[in-house]
């Protein structure tokens, strides 16, 4: 029986991908970019530069500027890139919403007497804002953003340091998330138990505990 359950945030508790896809269509259209592949191209560009941020190659604001410049095809100053990205960001934040199985699950975990922790590869201020705007801030006991750690998921140290902050041993924690590498294989390597949240059946062959909704989470 675990003492704490550690949840990923983006696309586990909050529909981040959906928010991004909905937001970018209107933002891109403002800059004359339209078509059926707009959201997919934004996702590809964003993934490249956000991974650079996660690996500490560039900072949080730098990855935003890089995404705006590449997607819009504009060679602009940092200040202008910030202004451009702000147009997307306003739309993106307005689209944040928690999955309908998130709050009931977090409450079920708490009612069982277990700690509720969120471990996210993101900027701490940005992720705290996300928790607040989606109504999840009061449903958790601890947020650990990897911007406050020396490393990001799937480095084992990210999970071990999170367990340390939560006051539990790795063997007393269960990690739940949508990324096979970041939320399952990484935690298992670090000595935690893990469950893959596979909402879209993307990993049917994965030899791990797998659920399609948080309502099916067990411990």
PDB file of C-alpha atoms in Angstrom:
ATOM      1  CA  UNK A   1       0.000   0.000   0.000  1.00  0.00           C
ATOM      2  CA  UNK A   2       1.584   3.329  -1.006  1.00  0.00           C
ATOM      3  CA  UNK A   3       1.645   6.344   1.270  1.00  0.00           C
ATOM      4  CA  UNK A   4       1.547   8.825  -1.593  1.00  0.00           C
ATOM      5  CA  UNK A   5       0.466   8.905  -5.210  1.00  0.00           C
ATOM      6  CA  UNK A   6       2.485  11.146  -7.516  1.00  0.00           C
ATOM      7  CA  UNK A   7       0.618  12.435 -10.560  1.00  0.00           C
ATOM      8  CA  UNK A   8       1.972  13.976 -13.705  1.00  0.00           C
ATOM      9  CA  UNK A   9       0.140  17.212 -14.586  1.00  0.00           C
ATOM     10  CA  UNK A  10      -0.007  17.894 -18.333  1.00  0.00           C
ATOM     11  CA  UNK A  11      -2.242  15.448 -20.223  1.00  0.00           C
ATOM     12  CA  UNK A  12      -2.746  13.463 -17.033  1.00  0.00           C
ATOM     13  CA  UNK A  13      -4.763  15.853 -14.871  1.00  0.00           C
ATOM     14  CA  UNK A  14      -5.049  18.767 -17.330  1.00  0.00           C
ATOM     15  CA  UNK A  15      -5.831  18.581 -21.045  1.00  0.00           C
ATOM     16  CA  UNK A  16      -2.697  20.448 -22.089  1.00  0.00           C
ATOM     17  CA  UNK A  17      -2.511  19.082 -25.627  1.00  0.00           C
ATOM     18  CA  UNK A  18      -6.122  19.934 -26.313  1.00  0.00           C
ATOM     19  CA  UNK A  19      -5.665  23.449 -24.947  1.00  0.00           C
ATOM     20  CA  UNK A  20      -2.607  23.997 -27.134  1.00  0.00           C
ATOM     21  CA  UNK A  21      -4.334  22.757 -30.268  1.00  0.00           C
ATOM     22  CA  UNK A  22      -7.408  24.899 -29.690  1.00  0.00           C
ATOM     23  CA  UNK A  23      -5.358  27.994 -28.878  1.00  0.00           C
ATOM     24  CA  UNK A  24      -2.892  27.853 -31.755  1.00  0.00           C
ATOM     25  CA  UNK A  25      -5.502  27.784 -34.517  1.00  0.00           C
ATOM     26  CA  UNK A  26      -6.830  31.263 -33.746  1.00  0.00           C
ATOM     27  CA  UNK A  27      -3.382  32.663 -32.965  1.00  0.00           C
ATOM     28  CA  UNK A  28      -1.891  31.329 -36.185  1.00  0.00           C
ATOM     29  CA  UNK A  29      -4.786  32.717 -38.209  1.00  0.00           C
ATOM     30  CA  UNK A  30      -4.007  36.186 -36.831  1.00  0.00           C
ATOM     31  CA  UNK A  31      -0.621  35.842 -38.524  1.00  0.00           C
ATOM     32  CA  UNK A  32      -1.975  34.476 -41.802  1.00  0.00           C
ATOM     33  CA  UNK A  33      -1.256  30.822 -41.077  1.00  0.00           C
ATOM     34  CA  UNK A  34      -4.176  28.476 -41.706  1.00  0.00           C
ATOM     35  CA  UNK A  35      -4.792  24.909 -42.796  1.00  0.00           C
ATOM     36  CA  UNK A  36      -5.501  21.470 -41.390  1.00  0.00           C
ATOM     37  CA  UNK A  37      -1.904  20.891 -40.282  1.00  0.00           C
ATOM     38  CA  UNK A  38      -1.493  24.017 -38.164  1.00  0.00           C
ATOM     39  CA  UNK A  39      -1.992  22.344 -34.790  1.00  0.00           C
ATOM     40  CA  UNK A  40       0.240  19.397 -35.696  1.00  0.00           C
ATOM     41  CA  UNK A  41       3.052  21.699 -36.822  1.00  0.00           C
ATOM     42  CA  UNK A  42       2.787  23.731 -33.616  1.00  0.00           C
ATOM     43  CA  UNK A  43       2.970  20.534 -31.590  1.00  0.00           C
ATOM     44  CA  UNK A  44       6.100  19.440 -33.454  1.00  0.00           C
ATOM     45  CA  UNK A  45       7.834  22.801 -33.066  1.00  0.00           C
ATOM     46  CA  UNK A  46       6.848  23.056 -29.411  1.00  0.00           C
ATOM     47  CA  UNK A  47       8.058  19.546 -28.612  1.00  0.00           C
ATOM     48  CA  UNK A  48      11.530  20.248 -30.006  1.00  0.00           C
ATOM     49  CA  UNK A  49      12.108  23.409 -28.030  1.00  0.00           C
ATOM     50  CA  UNK A  50      10.389  22.282 -24.844  1.00  0.00           C
ATOM     51  CA  UNK A  51      12.669  19.251 -24.791  1.00  0.00           C
ATOM     52  CA  UNK A  52      15.603  21.653 -25.050  1.00  0.00           C
ATOM     53  CA  UNK A  53      14.212  23.456 -22.006  1.00  0.00           C
ATOM     54  CA  UNK A  54      13.720  20.212 -20.099  1.00  0.00           C
ATOM     55  CA  UNK A  55      17.330  19.230 -20.762  1.00  0.00           C
ATOM     56  CA  UNK A  56      18.450  22.664 -19.432  1.00  0.00           C
ATOM     57  CA  UNK A  57      19.893  23.628 -22.835  1.00  0.00           C
ATOM     58  CA  UNK A  58      17.783  26.821 -22.865  1.00  0.00           C
ATOM     59  CA  UNK A  59      15.621  28.656 -20.342  1.00  0.00           C
ATOM     60  CA  UNK A  60      11.849  28.715 -20.065  1.00  0.00           C
ATOM     61  CA  UNK A  61      11.401  32.068 -21.769  1.00  0.00           C
ATOM     62  CA  UNK A  62      13.945  31.164 -24.429  1.00  0.00           C
ATOM     63  CA  UNK A  63      11.955  28.096 -25.465  1.00  0.00           C
ATOM     64  CA  UNK A  64       8.861  30.253 -25.840  1.00  0.00           C
ATOM     65  CA  UNK A  65      10.729  32.681 -28.093  1.00  0.00           C
ATOM     66  CA  UNK A  66      12.171  29.849 -30.159  1.00  0.00           C
ATOM     67  CA  UNK A  67       8.738  28.332 -30.683  1.00  0.00           C
ATOM     68  CA  UNK A  68       7.233  31.640 -31.810  1.00  0.00           C
ATOM     69  CA  UNK A  69      10.112  32.446 -34.165  1.00  0.00           C
ATOM     70  CA  UNK A  70      10.188  29.040 -35.832  1.00  0.00           C
ATOM     71  CA  UNK A  71       6.442  28.563 -36.134  1.00  0.00           C
ATOM     72  CA  UNK A  72       5.769  32.052 -37.484  1.00  0.00           C
ATOM     73  CA  UNK A  73       8.951  32.125 -39.558  1.00  0.00           C
ATOM     74  CA  UNK A  74      10.006  35.460 -38.112  1.00  0.00           C
ATOM     75  CA  UNK A  75      13.530  36.580 -37.211  1.00  0.00           C
ATOM     76  CA  UNK A  76      12.657  39.031 -34.447  1.00  0.00           C
ATOM     77  CA  UNK A  77      14.170  40.441 -31.266  1.00  0.00           C
ATOM     78  CA  UNK A  78      13.579  38.828 -27.899  1.00  0.00           C
ATOM     79  CA  UNK A  79      11.100  41.543 -26.951  1.00  0.00           C
ATOM     80  CA  UNK A  80       9.148  41.093 -30.171  1.00  0.00           C
ATOM     81  CA  UNK A  81       9.187  37.317 -29.756  1.00  0.00           C
ATOM     82  CA  UNK A  82       7.781  37.761 -26.254  1.00  0.00           C
ATOM     83  CA  UNK A  83       4.958  39.898 -27.609  1.00  0.00           C
ATOM     84  CA  UNK A  84       4.194  37.368 -30.326  1.00  0.00           C
ATOM     85  CA  UNK A  85       4.127  34.459 -27.896  1.00  0.00           C
ATOM     86  CA  UNK A  86       1.915  36.409 -25.493  1.00  0.00           C
ATOM     87  CA  UNK A  87      -0.810  36.358 -28.147  1.00  0.00           C
ATOM     88  CA  UNK A  88      -0.743  32.577 -28.110  1.00  0.00           C
ATOM     89  CA  UNK A  89      -0.340  32.354 -24.342  1.00  0.00           C
ATOM     90  CA  UNK A  90      -3.500  34.339 -23.621  1.00  0.00           C
ATOM     91  CA  UNK A  91      -5.519  31.958 -25.782  1.00  0.00           C
ATOM     92  CA  UNK A  92      -3.740  28.900 -24.366  1.00  0.00           C
ATOM     93  CA  UNK A  93      -4.332  29.752 -20.712  1.00  0.00           C
ATOM     94  CA  UNK A  94      -8.005  30.452 -21.438  1.00  0.00           C
ATOM     95  CA  UNK A  95      -8.330  26.881 -22.740  1.00  0.00           C
ATOM     96  CA  UNK A  96      -6.889  25.097 -19.691  1.00  0.00           C
ATOM     97  CA  UNK A  97      -9.304  22.587 -18.208  1.00  0.00           C
ATOM     98  CA  UNK A  98      -8.928  19.596 -15.922  1.00  0.00           C
ATOM     99  CA  UNK A  99     -10.068  16.233 -17.207  1.00  0.00           C
ATOM    100  CA  UNK A 100     -13.400  15.263 -15.707  1.00  0.00           C
ATOM    101  CA  UNK A 101     -11.829  12.292 -13.920  1.00  0.00           C
ATOM    102  CA  UNK A 102      -9.107  14.385 -12.248  1.00  0.00           C
ATOM    103  CA  UNK A 103     -10.821  15.947  -9.222  1.00  0.00           C
ATOM    104  CA  UNK A 104     -12.836  12.837  -8.274  1.00  0.00           C
ATOM    105  CA  UNK A 105      -9.658  10.755  -8.385  1.00  0.00           C
ATOM    106  CA  UNK A 106      -7.596  13.193  -6.325  1.00  0.00           C
ATOM    107  CA  UNK A 107     -10.345  13.303  -3.729  1.00  0.00           C
ATOM    108  CA  UNK A 108     -10.588   9.516  -3.685  1.00  0.00           C
ATOM    109  CA  UNK A 109      -6.857   9.293  -3.022  1.00  0.00           C
ATOM    110  CA  UNK A 110      -7.055  11.788  -0.175  1.00  0.00           C
ATOM    111  CA  UNK A 111     -10.071  10.041   1.329  1.00  0.00           C
ATOM    112  CA  UNK A 112      -7.969   6.874   1.426  1.00  0.00           C
ATOM    113  CA  UNK A 113      -5.466   8.740   3.615  1.00  0.00           C
ATOM    114  CA  UNK A 114      -2.762   8.977   0.960  1.00  0.00           C
ATOM    115  CA  UNK A 115      -0.750  12.037   0.013  1.00  0.00           C
ATOM    116  CA  UNK A 116      -1.470  13.662  -3.352  1.00  0.00           C
ATOM    117  CA  UNK A 117       1.646  14.939  -5.119  1.00  0.00           C
ATOM    118  CA  UNK A 118       2.116  16.430  -8.582  1.00  0.00           C
ATOM    119  CA  UNK A 119       5.481  16.068 -10.332  1.00  0.00           C
ATOM    120  CA  UNK A 120       5.719  18.046 -13.554  1.00  0.00           C
ATOM    121  CA  UNK A 121       8.446  18.875 -16.045  1.00  0.00           C
ATOM    122  CA  UNK A 122       7.676  22.565 -16.118  1.00  0.00           C
ATOM    123  CA  UNK A 123       8.237  26.042 -14.812  1.00  0.00           C
ATOM    124  CA  UNK A 124       7.012  26.292 -11.242  1.00  0.00           C
ATOM    125  CA  UNK A 125       5.159  29.616 -11.541  1.00  0.00           C
ATOM    126  CA  UNK A 126       3.496  28.538 -14.789  1.00  0.00           C
ATOM    127  CA  UNK A 127       2.370  25.199 -13.390  1.00  0.00           C
ATOM    128  CA  UNK A 128       1.074  26.775 -10.185  1.00  0.00           C
ATOM    129  CA  UNK A 129      -0.988  29.144 -12.306  1.00  0.00           C
ATOM    130  CA  UNK A 130      -2.336  26.148 -14.228  1.00  0.00           C
ATOM    131  CA  UNK A 131      -3.339  24.379 -11.035  1.00  0.00           C
ATOM    132  CA  UNK A 132      -5.081  27.502  -9.803  1.00  0.00           C
ATOM    133  CA  UNK A 133      -6.996  28.238 -12.994  1.00  0.00           C
ATOM    134  CA  UNK A 134      -8.167  24.637 -13.365  1.00  0.00           C
ATOM    135  CA  UNK A 135      -9.320  24.332  -9.744  1.00  0.00           C
ATOM    136  CA  UNK A 136      -6.737  21.686  -8.868  1.00  0.00           C
ATOM    137  CA  UNK A 137      -4.582  23.708  -6.469  1.00  0.00           C
ATOM    138  CA  UNK A 138      -6.721  22.875  -3.449  1.00  0.00           C
ATOM    139  CA  UNK A 139      -6.974  19.206  -4.427  1.00  0.00           C
ATOM    140  CA  UNK A 140      -3.279  18.371  -3.954  1.00  0.00           C
ATOM    141  CA  UNK A 141      -0.841  18.353  -1.062  1.00  0.00           C
ATOM    142  CA  UNK A 142       2.416  19.099  -2.873  1.00  0.00           C
ATOM    143  CA  UNK A 143       3.573  20.382  -6.256  1.00  0.00           C
ATOM    144  CA  UNK A 144       7.088  19.599  -7.409  1.00  0.00           C
ATOM    145  CA  UNK A 145       8.061  21.336 -10.640  1.00  0.00           C
ATOM    146  CA  UNK A 146      11.360  20.232 -12.095  1.00  0.00           C
ATOM    147  CA  UNK A 147      12.388  23.872 -12.501  1.00  0.00           C
ATOM    148  CA  UNK A 148      12.966  23.655  -8.730  1.00  0.00           C
ATOM    149  CA  UNK A 149      15.098  20.513  -9.093  1.00  0.00           C
ATOM    150  CA  UNK A 150      18.559  19.973 -10.571  1.00  0.00           C
ATOM    151  CA  UNK A 151      17.134  17.641 -13.220  1.00  0.00           C
ATOM    152  CA  UNK A 152      13.917  16.694 -15.024  1.00  0.00           C
ATOM    153  CA  UNK A 153      11.986  13.496 -15.633  1.00  0.00           C
ATOM    154  CA  UNK A 154      12.973  10.809 -16.583  1.00  0.00           C
ATOM    155  CA  UNK A 155      16.203  11.249 -14.614  1.00  0.00           C
ATOM    156  CA  UNK A 156      15.813   9.060 -11.493  1.00  0.00           C
ATOM    157  CA  UNK A 157      16.853  11.961  -9.277  1.00  0.00           C
ATOM    158  CA  UNK A 158      13.640  13.817 -10.125  1.00  0.00           C
ATOM    159  CA  UNK A 159      11.537  11.051  -8.583  1.00  0.00           C
ATOM    160  CA  UNK A 160      13.830  10.479  -5.628  1.00  0.00           C
ATOM    161  CA  UNK A 161      13.890  14.165  -4.725  1.00  0.00           C
ATOM    162  CA  UNK A 162      10.115  14.338  -5.079  1.00  0.00           C
ATOM    163  CA  UNK A 163       9.731  11.426  -2.680  1.00  0.00           C
ATOM    164  CA  UNK A 164      12.095  13.173  -0.292  1.00  0.00           C
ATOM    165  CA  UNK A 165      10.000  16.353  -0.377  1.00  0.00           C
ATOM    166  CA  UNK A 166       6.845  14.308   0.127  1.00  0.00           C
ATOM    167  CA  UNK A 167       8.372  12.519   3.110  1.00  0.00           C
ATOM    168  CA  UNK A 168       8.009   9.017   1.681  1.00  0.00           C
ATOM    169  CA  UNK A 169      10.409   6.321   0.569  1.00  0.00           C
ATOM    170  CA  UNK A 170      10.438   5.470  -3.169  1.00  0.00           C
ATOM    171  CA  UNK A 171       8.868   2.083  -2.408  1.00  0.00           C
ATOM    172  CA  UNK A 172       6.001   3.925  -0.702  1.00  0.00           C
ATOM    173  CA  UNK A 173       5.094   5.983  -3.792  1.00  0.00           C
ATOM    174  CA  UNK A 174       3.058   5.254  -6.897  1.00  0.00           C
ATOM    175  CA  UNK A 175       3.604   7.416 -10.003  1.00  0.00           C
ATOM    176  CA  UNK A 176       0.735   7.928 -12.454  1.00  0.00           C
ATOM    177  CA  UNK A 177       1.019   9.670 -15.809  1.00  0.00           C
ATOM    178  CA  UNK A 178       0.554   9.570 -19.546  1.00  0.00           C
ATOM    179  CA  UNK A 179       4.208   9.278 -20.608  1.00  0.00           C
ATOM    180  CA  UNK A 180       5.637   5.764 -20.775  1.00  0.00           C
ATOM    181  CA  UNK A 181       9.215   7.015 -20.403  1.00  0.00           C
ATOM    182  CA  UNK A 182       8.678   9.887 -17.964  1.00  0.00           C
ATOM    183  CA  UNK A 183       5.892   8.541 -15.757  1.00  0.00           C
ATOM    184  CA  UNK A 184       6.401   4.793 -15.774  1.00  0.00           C
ATOM    185  CA  UNK A 185       9.822   3.534 -16.869  1.00  0.00           C
ATOM    186  CA  UNK A 186      11.698   6.376 -15.166  1.00  0.00           C
ATOM    187  CA  UNK A 187       9.930   5.953 -11.819  1.00  0.00           C
ATOM    188  CA  UNK A 188      10.321   2.184 -11.903  1.00  0.00           C
ATOM    189  CA  UNK A 189      14.056   2.597 -12.460  1.00  0.00           C
ATOM    190  CA  UNK A 190      14.118   4.866  -9.401  1.00  0.00           C
ATOM    191  CA  UNK A 191      12.358   2.280  -7.226  1.00  0.00           C
ATOM    192  CA  UNK A 192       8.784   3.580  -7.374  1.00  0.00           C
ATOM    193  CA  UNK A 193       5.704   1.722  -8.516  1.00  0.00           C
ATOM    194  CA  UNK A 194       3.988   3.181 -11.587  1.00  0.00           C
ATOM    195  CA  UNK A 195       0.801   3.121 -13.649  1.00  0.00           C
ATOM    196  CA  UNK A 196       0.491   4.338 -17.237  1.00  0.00           C
ATOM    197  CA  UNK A 197      -2.542   6.486 -18.040  1.00  0.00           C
ATOM    198  CA  UNK A 198      -3.146   5.619 -21.691  1.00  0.00           C
ATOM    199  CA  UNK A 199      -6.259   7.624 -22.574  1.00  0.00           C
ATOM    200  CA  UNK A 200      -5.918   7.043 -26.326  1.00  0.00           C
ATOM    201  CA  UNK A 201      -4.585   3.452 -26.357  1.00  0.00           C
ATOM    202  CA  UNK A 202      -1.210   4.609 -27.634  1.00  0.00           C
ATOM    203  CA  UNK A 203       0.742   1.823 -25.898  1.00  0.00           C
ATOM    204  CA  UNK A 204      -1.273  -1.399 -26.247  1.00  0.00           C
ATOM    205  CA  UNK A 205       1.857  -3.543 -26.146  1.00  0.00           C
ATOM    206  CA  UNK A 206       3.475  -1.922 -23.117  1.00  0.00           C
ATOM    207  CA  UNK A 207       4.283  -4.508 -20.468  1.00  0.00           C
ATOM    208  CA  UNK A 208       3.253  -2.212 -17.611  1.00  0.00           C
ATOM    209  CA  UNK A 209       0.134  -1.577 -15.554  1.00  0.00           C
ATOM    210  CA  UNK A 210      -2.088   0.482 -17.862  1.00  0.00           C
ATOM    211  CA  UNK A 211      -5.418   2.267 -17.434  1.00  0.00           C
ATOM    212  CA  UNK A 212      -7.504   4.347 -19.858  1.00  0.00           C
ATOM    213  CA  UNK A 213      -9.070   6.633 -17.258  1.00  0.00           C
ATOM    214  CA  UNK A 214      -8.127   7.817 -13.793  1.00  0.00           C
ATOM    215  CA  UNK A 215     -11.396   6.341 -12.567  1.00  0.00           C
ATOM    216  CA  UNK A 216      -9.757   2.924 -12.925  1.00  0.00           C
ATOM    217  CA  UNK A 217      -6.735   3.847 -10.823  1.00  0.00           C
ATOM    218  CA  UNK A 218      -6.084   1.382  -8.002  1.00  0.00           C
ATOM    219  CA  UNK A 219      -3.283   0.951  -5.504  1.00  0.00           C
TER     220      UNK A 219
END
